[in-house]
C-alpha positions as a Python dict, from the first residue, in 0.01 Angstrom:
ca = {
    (1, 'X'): (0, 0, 0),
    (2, 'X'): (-323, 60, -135),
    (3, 'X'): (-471, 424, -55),
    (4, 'X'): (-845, 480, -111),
    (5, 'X'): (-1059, 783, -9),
    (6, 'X'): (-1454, 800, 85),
    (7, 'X'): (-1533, 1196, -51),
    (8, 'X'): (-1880, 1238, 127),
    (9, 'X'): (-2121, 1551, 36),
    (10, 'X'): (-2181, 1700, 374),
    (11, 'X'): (-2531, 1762, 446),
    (12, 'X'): (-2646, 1667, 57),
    (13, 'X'): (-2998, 1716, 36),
    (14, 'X'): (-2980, 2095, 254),
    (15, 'X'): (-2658, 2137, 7),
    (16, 'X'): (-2796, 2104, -268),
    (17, 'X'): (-3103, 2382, -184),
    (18, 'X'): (-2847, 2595, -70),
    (19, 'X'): (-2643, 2583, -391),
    (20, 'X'): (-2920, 2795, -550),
    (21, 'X'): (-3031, 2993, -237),
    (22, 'X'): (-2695, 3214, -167),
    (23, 'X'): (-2984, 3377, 77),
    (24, 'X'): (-2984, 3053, 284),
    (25, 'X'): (-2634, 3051, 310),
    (26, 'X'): (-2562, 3004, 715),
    (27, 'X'): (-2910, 3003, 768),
    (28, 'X'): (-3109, 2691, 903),
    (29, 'X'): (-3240, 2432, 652),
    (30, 'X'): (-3447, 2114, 693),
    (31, 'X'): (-3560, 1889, 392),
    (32, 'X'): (-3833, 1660, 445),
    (33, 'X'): (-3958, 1301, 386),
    (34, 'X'): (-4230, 1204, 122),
    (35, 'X'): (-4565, 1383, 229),
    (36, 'X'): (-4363, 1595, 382),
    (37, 'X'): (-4332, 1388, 659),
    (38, 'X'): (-4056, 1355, 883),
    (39, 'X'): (-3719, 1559, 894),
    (40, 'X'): (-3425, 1368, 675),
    (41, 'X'): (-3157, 1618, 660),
    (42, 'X'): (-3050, 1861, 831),
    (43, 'X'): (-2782, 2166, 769),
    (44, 'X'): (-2531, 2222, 1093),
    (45, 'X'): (-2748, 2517, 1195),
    (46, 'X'): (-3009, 2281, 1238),
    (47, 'X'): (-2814, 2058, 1376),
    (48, 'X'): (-2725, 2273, 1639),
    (49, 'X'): (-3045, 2395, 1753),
    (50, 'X'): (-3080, 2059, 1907),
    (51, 'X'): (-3361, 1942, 1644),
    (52, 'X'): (-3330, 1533, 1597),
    (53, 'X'): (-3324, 1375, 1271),
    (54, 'X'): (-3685, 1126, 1187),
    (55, 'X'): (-3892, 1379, 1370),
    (56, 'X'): (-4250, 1455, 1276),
    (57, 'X'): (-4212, 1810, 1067),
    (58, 'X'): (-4612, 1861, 1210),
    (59, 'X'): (-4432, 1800, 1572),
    (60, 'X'): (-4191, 2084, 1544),
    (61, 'X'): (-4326, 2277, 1245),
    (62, 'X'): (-4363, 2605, 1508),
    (63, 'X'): (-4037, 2571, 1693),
    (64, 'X'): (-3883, 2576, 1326),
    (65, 'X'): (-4077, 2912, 1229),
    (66, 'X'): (-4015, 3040, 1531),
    (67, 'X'): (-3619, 2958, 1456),
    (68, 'X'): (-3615, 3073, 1140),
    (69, 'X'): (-3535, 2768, 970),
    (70, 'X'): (-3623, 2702, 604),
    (71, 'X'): (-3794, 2361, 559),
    (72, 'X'): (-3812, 2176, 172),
    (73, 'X'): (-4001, 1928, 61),
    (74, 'X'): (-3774, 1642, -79),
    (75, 'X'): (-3685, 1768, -449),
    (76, 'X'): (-3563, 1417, -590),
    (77, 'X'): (-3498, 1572, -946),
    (78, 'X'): (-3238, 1843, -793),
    (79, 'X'): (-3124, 1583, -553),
    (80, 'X'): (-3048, 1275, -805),
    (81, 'X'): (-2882, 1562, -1053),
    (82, 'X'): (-2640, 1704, -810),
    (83, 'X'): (-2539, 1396, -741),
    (84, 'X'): (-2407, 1330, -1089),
    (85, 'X'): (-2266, 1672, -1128),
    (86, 'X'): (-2007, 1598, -809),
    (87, 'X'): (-1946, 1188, -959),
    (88, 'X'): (-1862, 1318, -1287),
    (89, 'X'): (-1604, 1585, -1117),
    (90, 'X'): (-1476, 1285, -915),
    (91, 'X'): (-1452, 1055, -1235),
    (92, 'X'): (-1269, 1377, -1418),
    (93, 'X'): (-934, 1383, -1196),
    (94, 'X'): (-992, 1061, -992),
    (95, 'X'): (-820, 738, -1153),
    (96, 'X'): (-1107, 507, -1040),
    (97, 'X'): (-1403, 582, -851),
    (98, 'X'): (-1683, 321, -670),
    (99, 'X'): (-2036, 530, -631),
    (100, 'X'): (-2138, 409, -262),
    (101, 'X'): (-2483, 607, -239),
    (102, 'X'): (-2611, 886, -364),
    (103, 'X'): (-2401, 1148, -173),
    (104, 'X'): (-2092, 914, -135),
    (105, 'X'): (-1787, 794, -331),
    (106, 'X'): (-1489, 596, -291),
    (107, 'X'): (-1170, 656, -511),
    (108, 'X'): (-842, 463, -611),
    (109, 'X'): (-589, 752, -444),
    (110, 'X'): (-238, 532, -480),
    (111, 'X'): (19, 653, -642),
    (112, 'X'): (-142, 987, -761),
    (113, 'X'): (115, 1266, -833),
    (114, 'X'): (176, 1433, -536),
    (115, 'X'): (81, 1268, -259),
    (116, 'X'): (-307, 1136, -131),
    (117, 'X'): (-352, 1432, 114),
    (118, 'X'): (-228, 1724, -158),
    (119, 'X'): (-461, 1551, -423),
    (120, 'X'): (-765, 1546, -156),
    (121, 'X'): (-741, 1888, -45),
    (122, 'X'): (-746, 2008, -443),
    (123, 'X'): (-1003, 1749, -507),
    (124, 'X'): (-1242, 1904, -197),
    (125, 'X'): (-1189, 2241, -343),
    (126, 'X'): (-1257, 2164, -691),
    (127, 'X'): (-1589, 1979, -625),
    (128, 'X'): (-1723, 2298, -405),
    (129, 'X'): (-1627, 2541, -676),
    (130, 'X'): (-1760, 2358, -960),
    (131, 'X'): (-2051, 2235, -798),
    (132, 'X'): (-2149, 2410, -442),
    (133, 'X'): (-2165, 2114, -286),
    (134, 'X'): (-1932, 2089, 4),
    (135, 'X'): (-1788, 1789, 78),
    (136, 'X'): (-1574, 1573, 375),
    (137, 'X'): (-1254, 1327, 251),
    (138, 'X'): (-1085, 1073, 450),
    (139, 'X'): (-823, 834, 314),
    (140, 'X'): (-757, 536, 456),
    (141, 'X'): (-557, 195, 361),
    (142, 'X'): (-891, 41, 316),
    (143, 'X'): (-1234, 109, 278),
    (144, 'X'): (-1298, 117, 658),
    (145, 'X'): (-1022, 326, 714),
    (146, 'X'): (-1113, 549, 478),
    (147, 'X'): (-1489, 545, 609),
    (148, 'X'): (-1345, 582, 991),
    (149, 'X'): (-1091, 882, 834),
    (150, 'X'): (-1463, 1049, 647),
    (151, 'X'): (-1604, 1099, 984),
    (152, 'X'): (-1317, 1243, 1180),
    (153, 'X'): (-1224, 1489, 910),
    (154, 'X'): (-1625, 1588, 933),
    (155, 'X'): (-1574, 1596, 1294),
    (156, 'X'): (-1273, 1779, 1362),
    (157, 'X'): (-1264, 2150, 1302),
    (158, 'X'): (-925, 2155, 1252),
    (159, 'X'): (-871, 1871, 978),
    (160, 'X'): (-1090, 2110, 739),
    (161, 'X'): (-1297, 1866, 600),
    (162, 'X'): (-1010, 1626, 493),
    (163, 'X'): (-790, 1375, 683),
    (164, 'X'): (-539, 1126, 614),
    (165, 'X'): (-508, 811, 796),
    (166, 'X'): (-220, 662, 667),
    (167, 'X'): (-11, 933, 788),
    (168, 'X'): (-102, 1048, 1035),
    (169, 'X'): (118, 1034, 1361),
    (170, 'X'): (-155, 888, 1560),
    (171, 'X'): (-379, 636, 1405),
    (172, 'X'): (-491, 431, 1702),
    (173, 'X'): (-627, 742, 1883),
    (174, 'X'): (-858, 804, 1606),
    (175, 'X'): (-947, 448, 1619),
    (176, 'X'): (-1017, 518, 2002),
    (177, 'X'): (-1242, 818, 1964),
    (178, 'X'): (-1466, 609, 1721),
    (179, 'X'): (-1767, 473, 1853),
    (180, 'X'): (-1840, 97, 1765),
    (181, 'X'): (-2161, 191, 1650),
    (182, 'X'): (-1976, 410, 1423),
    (183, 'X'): (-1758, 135, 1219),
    (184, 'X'): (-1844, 73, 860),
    (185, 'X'): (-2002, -317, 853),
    (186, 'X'): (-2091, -309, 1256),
    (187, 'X'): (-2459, -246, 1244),
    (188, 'X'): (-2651, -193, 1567),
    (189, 'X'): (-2694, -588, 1672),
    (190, 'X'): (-2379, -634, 1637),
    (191, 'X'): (-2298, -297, 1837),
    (192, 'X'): (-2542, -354, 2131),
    (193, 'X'): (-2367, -715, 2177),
    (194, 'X'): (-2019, -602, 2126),
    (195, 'X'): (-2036, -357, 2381),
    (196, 'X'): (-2146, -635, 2653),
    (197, 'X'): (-1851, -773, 2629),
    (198, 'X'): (-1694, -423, 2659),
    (199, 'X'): (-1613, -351, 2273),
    (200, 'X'): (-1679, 22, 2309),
    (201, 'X'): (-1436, 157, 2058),
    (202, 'X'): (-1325, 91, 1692),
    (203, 'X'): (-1004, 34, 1847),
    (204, 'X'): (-1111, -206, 2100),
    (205, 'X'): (-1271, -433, 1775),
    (206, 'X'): (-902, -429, 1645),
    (207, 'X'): (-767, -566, 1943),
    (208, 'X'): (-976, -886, 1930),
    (209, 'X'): (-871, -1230, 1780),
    (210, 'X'): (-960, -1337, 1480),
    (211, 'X'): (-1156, -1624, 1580),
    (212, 'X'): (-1357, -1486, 1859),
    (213, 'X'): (-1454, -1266, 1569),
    (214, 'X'): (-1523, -1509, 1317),
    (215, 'X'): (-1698, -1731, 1558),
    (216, 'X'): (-1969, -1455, 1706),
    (217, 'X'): (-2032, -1266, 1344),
    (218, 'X'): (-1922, -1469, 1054),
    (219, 'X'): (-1674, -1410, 784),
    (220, 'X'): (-1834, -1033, 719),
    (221, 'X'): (-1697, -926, 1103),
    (222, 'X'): (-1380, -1094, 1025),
    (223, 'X'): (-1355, -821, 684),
    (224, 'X'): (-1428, -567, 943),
    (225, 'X'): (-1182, -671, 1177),
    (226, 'X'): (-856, -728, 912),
    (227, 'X'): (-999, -384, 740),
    (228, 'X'): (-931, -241, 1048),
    (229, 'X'): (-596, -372, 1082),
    (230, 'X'): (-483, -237, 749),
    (231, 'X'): (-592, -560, 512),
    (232, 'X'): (-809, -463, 189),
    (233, 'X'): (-1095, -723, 217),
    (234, 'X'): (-1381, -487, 18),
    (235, 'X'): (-1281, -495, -354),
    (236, 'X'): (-1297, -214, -511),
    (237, 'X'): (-1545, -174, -826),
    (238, 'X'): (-1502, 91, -1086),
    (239, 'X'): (-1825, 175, -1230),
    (240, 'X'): (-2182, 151, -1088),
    (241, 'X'): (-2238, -203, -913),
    (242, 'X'): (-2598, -339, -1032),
    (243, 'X'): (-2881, -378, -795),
    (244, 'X'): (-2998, -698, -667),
    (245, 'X'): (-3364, -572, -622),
    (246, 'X'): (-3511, -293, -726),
    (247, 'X'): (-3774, -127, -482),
    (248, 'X'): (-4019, 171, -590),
    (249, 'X'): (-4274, 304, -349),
    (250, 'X'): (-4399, 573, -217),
    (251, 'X'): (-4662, 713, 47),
    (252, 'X'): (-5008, 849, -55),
    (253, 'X'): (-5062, 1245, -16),
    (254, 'X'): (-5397, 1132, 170),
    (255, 'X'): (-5548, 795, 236),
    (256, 'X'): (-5656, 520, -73),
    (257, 'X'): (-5956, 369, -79),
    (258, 'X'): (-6040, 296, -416),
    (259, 'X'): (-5876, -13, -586),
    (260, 'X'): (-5871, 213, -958),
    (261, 'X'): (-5614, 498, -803),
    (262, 'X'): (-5440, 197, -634),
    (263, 'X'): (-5396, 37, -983),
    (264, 'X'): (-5279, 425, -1107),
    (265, 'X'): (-4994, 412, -810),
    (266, 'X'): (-4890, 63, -878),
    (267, 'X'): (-4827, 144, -1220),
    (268, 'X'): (-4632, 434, -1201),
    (269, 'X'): (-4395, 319, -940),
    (270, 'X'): (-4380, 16, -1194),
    (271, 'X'): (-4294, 295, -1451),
    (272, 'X'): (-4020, 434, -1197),
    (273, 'X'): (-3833, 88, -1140),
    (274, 'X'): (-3838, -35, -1477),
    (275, 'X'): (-3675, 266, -1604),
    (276, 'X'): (-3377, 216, -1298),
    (277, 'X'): (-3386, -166, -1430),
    (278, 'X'): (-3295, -33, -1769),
    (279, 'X'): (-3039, 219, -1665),
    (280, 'X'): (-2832, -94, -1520),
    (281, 'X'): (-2884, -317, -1801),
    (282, 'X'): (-3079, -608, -1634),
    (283, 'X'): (-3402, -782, -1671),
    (284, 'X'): (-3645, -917, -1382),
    (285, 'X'): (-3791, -1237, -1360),
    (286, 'X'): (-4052, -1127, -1031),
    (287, 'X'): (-4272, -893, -960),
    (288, 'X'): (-4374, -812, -590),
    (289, 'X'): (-4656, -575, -483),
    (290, 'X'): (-4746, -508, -163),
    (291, 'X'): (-4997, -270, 16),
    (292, 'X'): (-5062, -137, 350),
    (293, 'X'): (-5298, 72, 612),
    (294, 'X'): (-5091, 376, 807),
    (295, 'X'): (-5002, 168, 1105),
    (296, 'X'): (-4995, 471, 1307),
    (297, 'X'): (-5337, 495, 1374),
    (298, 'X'): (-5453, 216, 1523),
    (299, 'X'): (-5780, 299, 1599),
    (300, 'X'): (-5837, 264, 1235),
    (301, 'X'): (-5899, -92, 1024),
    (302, 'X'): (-5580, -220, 938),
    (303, 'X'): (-5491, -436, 668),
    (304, 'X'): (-5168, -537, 434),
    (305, 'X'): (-5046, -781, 202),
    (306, 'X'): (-4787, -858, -57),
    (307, 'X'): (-4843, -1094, -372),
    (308, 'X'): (-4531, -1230, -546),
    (309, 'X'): (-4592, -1303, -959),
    (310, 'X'): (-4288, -1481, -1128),
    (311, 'X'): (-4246, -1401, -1497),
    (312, 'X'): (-4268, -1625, -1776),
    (313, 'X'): (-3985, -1465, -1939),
    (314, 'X'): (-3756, -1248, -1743),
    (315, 'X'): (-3784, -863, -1904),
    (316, 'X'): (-3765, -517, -1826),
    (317, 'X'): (-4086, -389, -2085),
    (318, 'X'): (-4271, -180, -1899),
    (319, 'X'): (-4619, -225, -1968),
    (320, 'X'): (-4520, -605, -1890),
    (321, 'X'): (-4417, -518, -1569),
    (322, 'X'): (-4768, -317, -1519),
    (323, 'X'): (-4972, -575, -1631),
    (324, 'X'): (-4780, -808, -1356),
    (325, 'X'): (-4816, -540, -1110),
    (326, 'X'): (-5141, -490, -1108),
    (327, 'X'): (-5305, -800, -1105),
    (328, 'X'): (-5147, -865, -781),
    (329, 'X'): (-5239, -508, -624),
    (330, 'X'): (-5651, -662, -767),
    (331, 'X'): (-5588, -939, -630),
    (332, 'X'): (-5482, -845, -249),
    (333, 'X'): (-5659, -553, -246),
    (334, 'X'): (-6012, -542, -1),
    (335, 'X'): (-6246, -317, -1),
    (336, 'X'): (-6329, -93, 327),
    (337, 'X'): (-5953, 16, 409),
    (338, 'X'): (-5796, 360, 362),
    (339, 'X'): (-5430, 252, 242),
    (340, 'X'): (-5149, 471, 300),
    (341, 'X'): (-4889, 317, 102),
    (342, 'X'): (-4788, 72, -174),
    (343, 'X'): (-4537, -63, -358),
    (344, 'X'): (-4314, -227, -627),
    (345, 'X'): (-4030, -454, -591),
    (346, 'X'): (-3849, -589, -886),
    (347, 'X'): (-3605, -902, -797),
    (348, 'X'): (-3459, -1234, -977),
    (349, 'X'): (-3225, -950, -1113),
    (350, 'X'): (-2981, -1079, -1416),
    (351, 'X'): (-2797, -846, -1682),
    (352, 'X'): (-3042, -810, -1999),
    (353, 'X'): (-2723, -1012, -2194),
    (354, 'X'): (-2700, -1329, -1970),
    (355, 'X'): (-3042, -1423, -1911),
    (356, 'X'): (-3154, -1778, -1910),
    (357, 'X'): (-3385, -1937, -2120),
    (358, 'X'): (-3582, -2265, -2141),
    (359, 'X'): (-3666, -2458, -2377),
    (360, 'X'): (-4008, -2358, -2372),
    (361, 'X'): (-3909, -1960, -2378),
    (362, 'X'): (-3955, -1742, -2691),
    (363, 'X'): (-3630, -1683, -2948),
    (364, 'X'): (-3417, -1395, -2803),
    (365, 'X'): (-3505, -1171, -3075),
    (366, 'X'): (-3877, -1205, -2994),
    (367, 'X'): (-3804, -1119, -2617),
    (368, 'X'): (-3596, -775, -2772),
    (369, 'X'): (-3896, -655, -2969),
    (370, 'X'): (-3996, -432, -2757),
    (371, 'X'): (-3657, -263, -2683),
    (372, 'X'): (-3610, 13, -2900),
    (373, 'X'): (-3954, 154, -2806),
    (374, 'X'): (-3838, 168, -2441),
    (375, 'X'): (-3530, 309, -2491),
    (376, 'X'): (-3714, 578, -2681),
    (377, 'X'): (-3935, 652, -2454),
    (378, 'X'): (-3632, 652, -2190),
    (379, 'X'): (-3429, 874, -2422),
    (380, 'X'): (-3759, 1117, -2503),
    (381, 'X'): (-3793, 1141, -2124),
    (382, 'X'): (-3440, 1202, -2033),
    (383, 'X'): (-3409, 1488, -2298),
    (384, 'X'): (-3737, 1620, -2247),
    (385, 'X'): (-3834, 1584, -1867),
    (386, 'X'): (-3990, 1317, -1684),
    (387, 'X'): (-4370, 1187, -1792),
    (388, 'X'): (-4336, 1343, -2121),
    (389, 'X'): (-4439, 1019, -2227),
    (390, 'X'): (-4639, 813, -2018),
    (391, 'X'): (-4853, 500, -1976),
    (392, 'X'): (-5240, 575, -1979),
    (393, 'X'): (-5247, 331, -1686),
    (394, 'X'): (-5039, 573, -1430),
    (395, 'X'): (-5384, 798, -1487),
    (396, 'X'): (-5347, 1205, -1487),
    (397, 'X'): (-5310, 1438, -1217),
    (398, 'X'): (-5386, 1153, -967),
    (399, 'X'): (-5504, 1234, -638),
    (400, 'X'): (-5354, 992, -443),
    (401, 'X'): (-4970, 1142, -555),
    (402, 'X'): (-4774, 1234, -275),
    (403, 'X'): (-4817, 1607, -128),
    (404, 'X'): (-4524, 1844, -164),
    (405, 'X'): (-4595, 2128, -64),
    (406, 'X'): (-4268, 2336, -7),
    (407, 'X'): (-4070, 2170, -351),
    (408, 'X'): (-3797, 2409, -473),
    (409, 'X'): (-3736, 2428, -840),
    (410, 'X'): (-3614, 2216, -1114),
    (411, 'X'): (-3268, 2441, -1113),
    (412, 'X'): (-3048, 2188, -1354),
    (413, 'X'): (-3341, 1972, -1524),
    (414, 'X'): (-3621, 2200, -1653),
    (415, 'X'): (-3586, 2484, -1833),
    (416, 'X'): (-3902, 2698, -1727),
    (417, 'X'): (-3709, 2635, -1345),
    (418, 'X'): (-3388, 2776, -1468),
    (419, 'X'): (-3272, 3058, -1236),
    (420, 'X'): (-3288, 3396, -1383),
    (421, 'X'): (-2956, 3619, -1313),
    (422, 'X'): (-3025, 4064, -1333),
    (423, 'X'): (-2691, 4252, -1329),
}
């Protein structure tokens, strides 16, 4: 029998602040959305002052201060680090191990020496010593399972943040305290009509026939259902799986109105995805922009638009990608709005080594010129910190960037942001 295991960070983005606030420790922490927006995580403290995830931080700014809770403006750089601190623990003792998101992980627990649930428990501590980050692990015969085991161990006190499945006396009582709503692969459609016809509980899905489930949600409910029942249908997949599409936008710190800091914007979120199309190895062969008015005030003009622009050659050069970019942002853009947002979206995906090419395309080697000056600039970056080389077309100091106002340091990336420790 296989035996995997999802190890989820608990709470990442308040864990990771906390890792270098020991004053914060049991304290209240929200982090916040681009613009400093809306709440997106929240530490238990939080969680149990009754404050919702998604709300407006403007909304409930002074019931925080009065609560004492500690509000951060999203720190990406800290966030996207930690993560590969706790993956590369993971990979370390872990025999295989499938990065789900960027706080999640699945790993390859059968046969390991000593049994799934000893491995786990030394696993959970060895991640929160070496990192900070504390984190939840269920194992399960499958991928579901192991998903449905993840949020009862997070759930029940007593487990201690890891639960086995497999072995447990009890399995189908688990399987009856999870929600449908809850099941890895549900979704809420699917949830809202499942529970018409009474499907309240995980256990309740497992119950019905294959068909029924095949016939009202396709081949991907039928996974669900035989996951559920103890039948691998996810593969696993060592290694990072490449993206399909590659999306890279962000909200303006105040309203746009002028097409040259729109061209700025488009071209450094066309900075951002290229270098996440190069760090998987792919090329793109489109290039979709898209801009829009803040839809939440409707008293105001409101306008957006997306423009697709196919590639002659599929690529991942940068200032190729800009040029692309930004002649679709000139050519949707009107004047007389006050845009709130745009975007980038890279798709037509295909690794850099299998692309096609017509007859009428350019010699590989002539499509590869251009290579070793991006992965310079990529490995000047990485070493050196982000923007150290740029593109004159992102502009300087832009005032359309997006506001941040309560960032916490660079702890692991920049070295003027390293903590300083006094005896």
């Amino acid at each position: 029998m296989t035996e995997y295991a999802l190890i989820d960070c608990n709470n990442f983005y308040a864990s990771c602040e906390r890792a270098f606030r020991p004053d914060l420790r049991n304290r209240p922490i929200v982090v916040l959305s681009n613009n400093d927006g809306c709440i997106i995580a929240r530490s238990n403290e939080v969680k149990a002052l009754g404050i919702e995830m998604g709300i407006p931080y403007f909304k409930c700014k002074a019931q925080l201060d009065r609560q004492g809770v500690t509000a951060f403006s999203s720190n990406y750089t800290l966030y996207g680090d930690m993560s590969a601190r706790v993956m590369r623990v993971l990979q370390r003792f872990c025999p295989a191990v499938e990065m789900y998101s960027i706080d999640e992980a699945f790993v390859d627990l059968t046969g390991v020496p000593g049994g799934a649930l000893a491995f786990s428990r030394h696993l959970k501590a060895t991640v929160e010593n070496w990192t900070g980050i504390p984190v939840s692990i269920g194992i399960g015969a499958t991928k579901t399972l192991a998903k449905v085991a993840n949020r009862f161990a997070k759930k029940e006190s007593r487990c201690r943040g890891v639960f086995d499945l497999i072995r447990s006396p009890e399995p189908d009582r688990v399987l009856r305290w999870t929600d449908i709503g809850d099941v890895w692969g549900i979704g809420r459609r699917h949830a809202k009509r499942l529970r018409s016809f009474d499907v309240q509980t995980a256990f309740d899905f497992k119950q019905l026939s294959r068909d029924w489930v095949k016939r009202k949600m396709t081949v991907t409910g039928l996974h669900t259902l035989l996951e559920l029942r103890g039948f691998p249908c996810h593969e696993f997949a060592a290694g990072p799986v490449p993206k399909k599409t590659i999306v890279s936008s962000r909200s303006f710190g105040h309203p746009v109105t002028r097409l040259e800091h729109l061209l700025e914007a488009t071209a450094q979120y066309c900075t951002r995805a290229a270098e996440k199309l190069r760090r998987q190895k792919s090329v793109t062969s489109t290039v979709l922009v898209f801009l829009e008015t803040n839809t939440f005030k409707p008293g105001q003009p409101q306008y957006s638009n997306t423009m697709s622009i196919p590639l002659q050659v599929s690529t991942a050069h940068t200032p190729t990608l800009i040029r692309a970019a930004q002649s679709g942002i000139d050519h949707i853009y009107r004047e007389g709005y006050a845009f709130k947002k745009c975007g980038v979206i890279l798709s037509g995906l295909e690794p850099v080594n299998g692309r096609w090419l017509s007859l009428l395309d350019l010699p590989p080697d002539a499509h590869d010129r251009h290579a070793p000056i991006m992965e310079a600039m990529d490995t000047c970056n990485a070493r050196w910190g982000r923007d150290t080389l740029k593109f004159a077309a992102v502009g300087i100091n832009g005032s359309w960037r997006m506001k941040r106002e309560l960032c916490s340091q660079r702890y692991t990336t920049a070295w003027k942001e390293l903590l300083v420790v006094k005896a």
